[in-house]
Amino acid sequence: MDSTGFAITLSALLIVGALVCVMAQCRDRRRPPSGLDAEAEANHWLVRLAGGLVPPDVRAWAGADAAAERSMTRAAECHRAARTRLDTARTAEEYEEATRLAKTGLEHLAAARAGLGPGRAAPAPRRASALAAK
């Protein structure tokens, strides 16, 4: 086999290999998340909700209206329910239910903070601005 035939054969094999890799990646994207992925996702949202439940300034919450208080209570209830669901979850669907509960709690938390009114909402986290300054 001469060098031209070898180059053509090598090029064809490389193209076929690249196509197989692309097809394998597309197939992996269509798969539902594994139980481990779903568990990590649920933990992520639960931690975000838990962090939001800690009041940044108690004085800001002192003048909150009744709707804000109800929203904060609902957010705390969602946190408890999501934590319970996460503790007992074993399948991806059960972890996704915990994720849904935590996201619902974050929606209630956002409503509670909006009820504080302008200028009384929670300040932006300082960590983000400290990292940006570096």
Short mmCIF file of C-alpha atoms in Angstrom, two decimals:
data_model
loop_
_atom_site.label_atom_id
_atom_site.label_comp_id
_atom_site.label_asym_id
_atom_site.label_seq_id
_atom_site.Cartn_x
_atom_site.Cartn_y
_atom_site.Cartn_z
CA MET A 1 0.00 0.00 0.00
CA ASP A 2 1.43 3.36 -0.95
CA SER A 3 1.39 6.49 1.22
CA THR A 4 -1.68 7.93 -0.56
CA GLY A 5 -3.76 4.82 0.16
CA PHE A 6 -2.60 4.83 3.78
CA ALA A 7 -3.53 8.51 4.20
CA ILE A 8 -7.00 7.93 2.73
CA THR A 9 -7.61 4.90 4.96
CA LEU A 10 -6.40 6.76 8.06
CA SER A 11 -8.60 9.78 7.22
CA ALA A 12 -11.66 7.56 6.76
CA LEU A 13 -11.04 5.84 10.11
CA LEU A 14 -10.63 9.18 11.90
CA ILE A 15 -13.87 10.51 10.40
CA VAL A 16 -15.78 7.36 11.39
CA GLY A 17 -14.32 7.57 14.91
CA ALA A 18 -15.37 11.21 15.25
CA LEU A 19 -18.91 10.39 14.10
CA VAL A 20 -19.18 7.55 16.61
CA CYS A 21 -18.08 9.90 19.43
CA VAL A 22 -20.63 12.55 18.44
CA MET A 23 -23.43 9.99 18.26
CA ALA A 24 -22.49 8.58 21.69
CA GLN A 25 -22.57 12.05 23.25
CA CYS A 26 -25.98 12.82 21.75
CA ARG A 27 -27.36 9.55 23.10
CA ASP A 28 -26.03 10.34 26.60
CA ARG A 29 -27.80 13.72 26.61
CA ARG A 30 -31.16 12.09 25.96
CA ARG A 31 -30.92 9.84 29.01
CA PRO A 32 -32.78 10.92 32.13
CA PRO A 33 -30.53 11.93 35.01
CA SER A 34 -29.19 9.12 37.15
CA GLY A 35 -30.20 8.76 40.78
CA LEU A 36 -26.87 10.24 41.84
CA ASP A 37 -27.32 13.28 39.57
CA ALA A 38 -30.86 13.79 40.84
CA GLU A 39 -29.66 13.51 44.44
CA ALA A 40 -26.94 16.12 43.88
CA GLU A 41 -29.47 18.44 42.24
CA ALA A 42 -31.91 18.05 45.13
CA ASN A 43 -29.15 18.74 47.66
CA HIS A 44 -28.15 21.86 45.75
CA TRP A 45 -31.64 23.36 45.82
CA LEU A 46 -32.20 22.37 49.45
CA VAL A 47 -28.99 24.12 50.51
CA ARG A 48 -30.02 27.25 48.58
CA LEU A 49 -33.38 27.27 50.31
CA ALA A 50 -31.83 26.72 53.73
CA GLY A 51 -29.45 29.63 53.16
CA GLY A 52 -32.33 31.88 52.21
CA LEU A 53 -34.28 31.05 55.34
CA VAL A 54 -31.62 32.64 57.53
CA PRO A 55 -32.72 36.26 57.87
CA PRO A 56 -29.95 38.65 56.81
CA ASP A 57 -31.31 41.42 59.04
CA VAL A 58 -33.85 40.66 61.73
CA ARG A 59 -34.92 44.32 61.84
CA ALA A 60 -35.99 44.08 58.21
CA TRP A 61 -38.37 41.26 59.10
CA ALA A 62 -39.78 43.06 62.13
CA GLY A 63 -41.98 45.28 59.99
CA ALA A 64 -43.00 42.60 57.50
CA ASP A 65 -46.64 42.40 56.54
CA ALA A 66 -48.84 39.33 57.08
CA ALA A 67 -48.40 38.13 53.48
CA ALA A 68 -44.61 38.15 53.84
CA GLU A 69 -44.87 36.23 57.10
CA ARG A 70 -47.14 33.61 55.46
CA SER A 71 -44.74 33.27 52.54
CA MET A 72 -41.80 32.81 54.91
CA THR A 73 -43.75 30.16 56.83
CA ARG A 74 -44.59 28.34 53.59
CA ALA A 75 -40.92 28.47 52.56
CA ALA A 76 -39.94 26.90 55.89
CA GLU A 77 -42.62 24.21 55.45
CA CYS A 78 -41.31 23.44 51.97
CA HIS A 79 -37.81 23.16 53.42
CA ARG A 80 -38.95 20.64 56.03
CA ALA A 81 -40.91 18.63 53.45
CA ALA A 82 -38.03 18.64 50.95
CA ARG A 83 -35.56 17.56 53.63
CA THR A 84 -37.85 14.71 54.70
CA ARG A 85 -38.34 13.65 51.10
CA LEU A 86 -34.60 13.81 50.45
CA ASP A 87 -33.85 11.68 53.53
CA THR A 88 -36.12 8.88 52.29
CA ALA A 89 -35.54 9.19 48.53
CA ARG A 90 -34.00 6.28 46.66
CA THR A 91 -35.04 6.85 43.03
CA ALA A 92 -34.47 9.72 40.61
CA GLU A 93 -38.19 10.53 40.70
CA GLU A 94 -38.18 10.84 44.50
CA TYR A 95 -35.13 13.11 44.35
CA GLU A 96 -36.85 15.20 41.68
CA GLU A 97 -39.84 15.61 44.01
CA ALA A 98 -37.48 16.93 46.72
CA THR A 99 -36.02 19.34 44.13
CA ARG A 100 -39.52 20.53 43.19
CA LEU A 101 -40.38 21.15 46.84
CA ALA A 102 -37.17 23.11 47.42
CA LYS A 103 -37.77 25.26 44.31
CA THR A 104 -41.32 25.94 45.49
CA GLY A 105 -39.88 27.03 48.84
CA LEU A 106 -37.54 29.43 47.01
CA GLU A 107 -40.54 30.95 45.24
CA HIS A 108 -42.25 31.51 48.60
CA LEU A 109 -39.02 32.98 49.96
CA ALA A 110 -38.81 35.41 47.03
CA ALA A 111 -42.40 36.48 47.69
CA ALA A 112 -41.61 37.01 51.37
CA ARG A 113 -38.61 39.17 50.57
CA ALA A 114 -40.60 41.15 48.03
CA GLY A 115 -43.13 41.84 50.79
CA LEU A 116 -40.47 43.66 52.77
CA GLY A 117 -40.76 46.55 50.36
CA PRO A 118 -38.10 48.57 48.56
CA GLY A 119 -35.03 49.37 50.58
CA ARG A 120 -35.90 46.72 53.18
CA ALA A 121 -35.18 43.66 51.09
CA ALA A 122 -32.22 41.49 51.91
CA PRO A 123 -28.87 42.84 50.75
CA ALA A 124 -26.90 41.10 48.05
CA PRO A 125 -24.42 38.55 49.36
CA ARG A 126 -21.03 40.12 50.03
CA ARG A 127 -19.14 37.07 48.91
CA ALA A 128 -19.95 37.72 45.24
CA SER A 129 -18.65 41.29 45.38
CA ALA A 130 -15.51 40.22 47.26
CA LEU A 131 -14.73 37.65 44.57
CA ALA A 132 -15.30 40.20 41.81
CA ALA A 133 -12.84 42.61 43.40
CA LYS A 134 -10.01 40.07 43.23
#
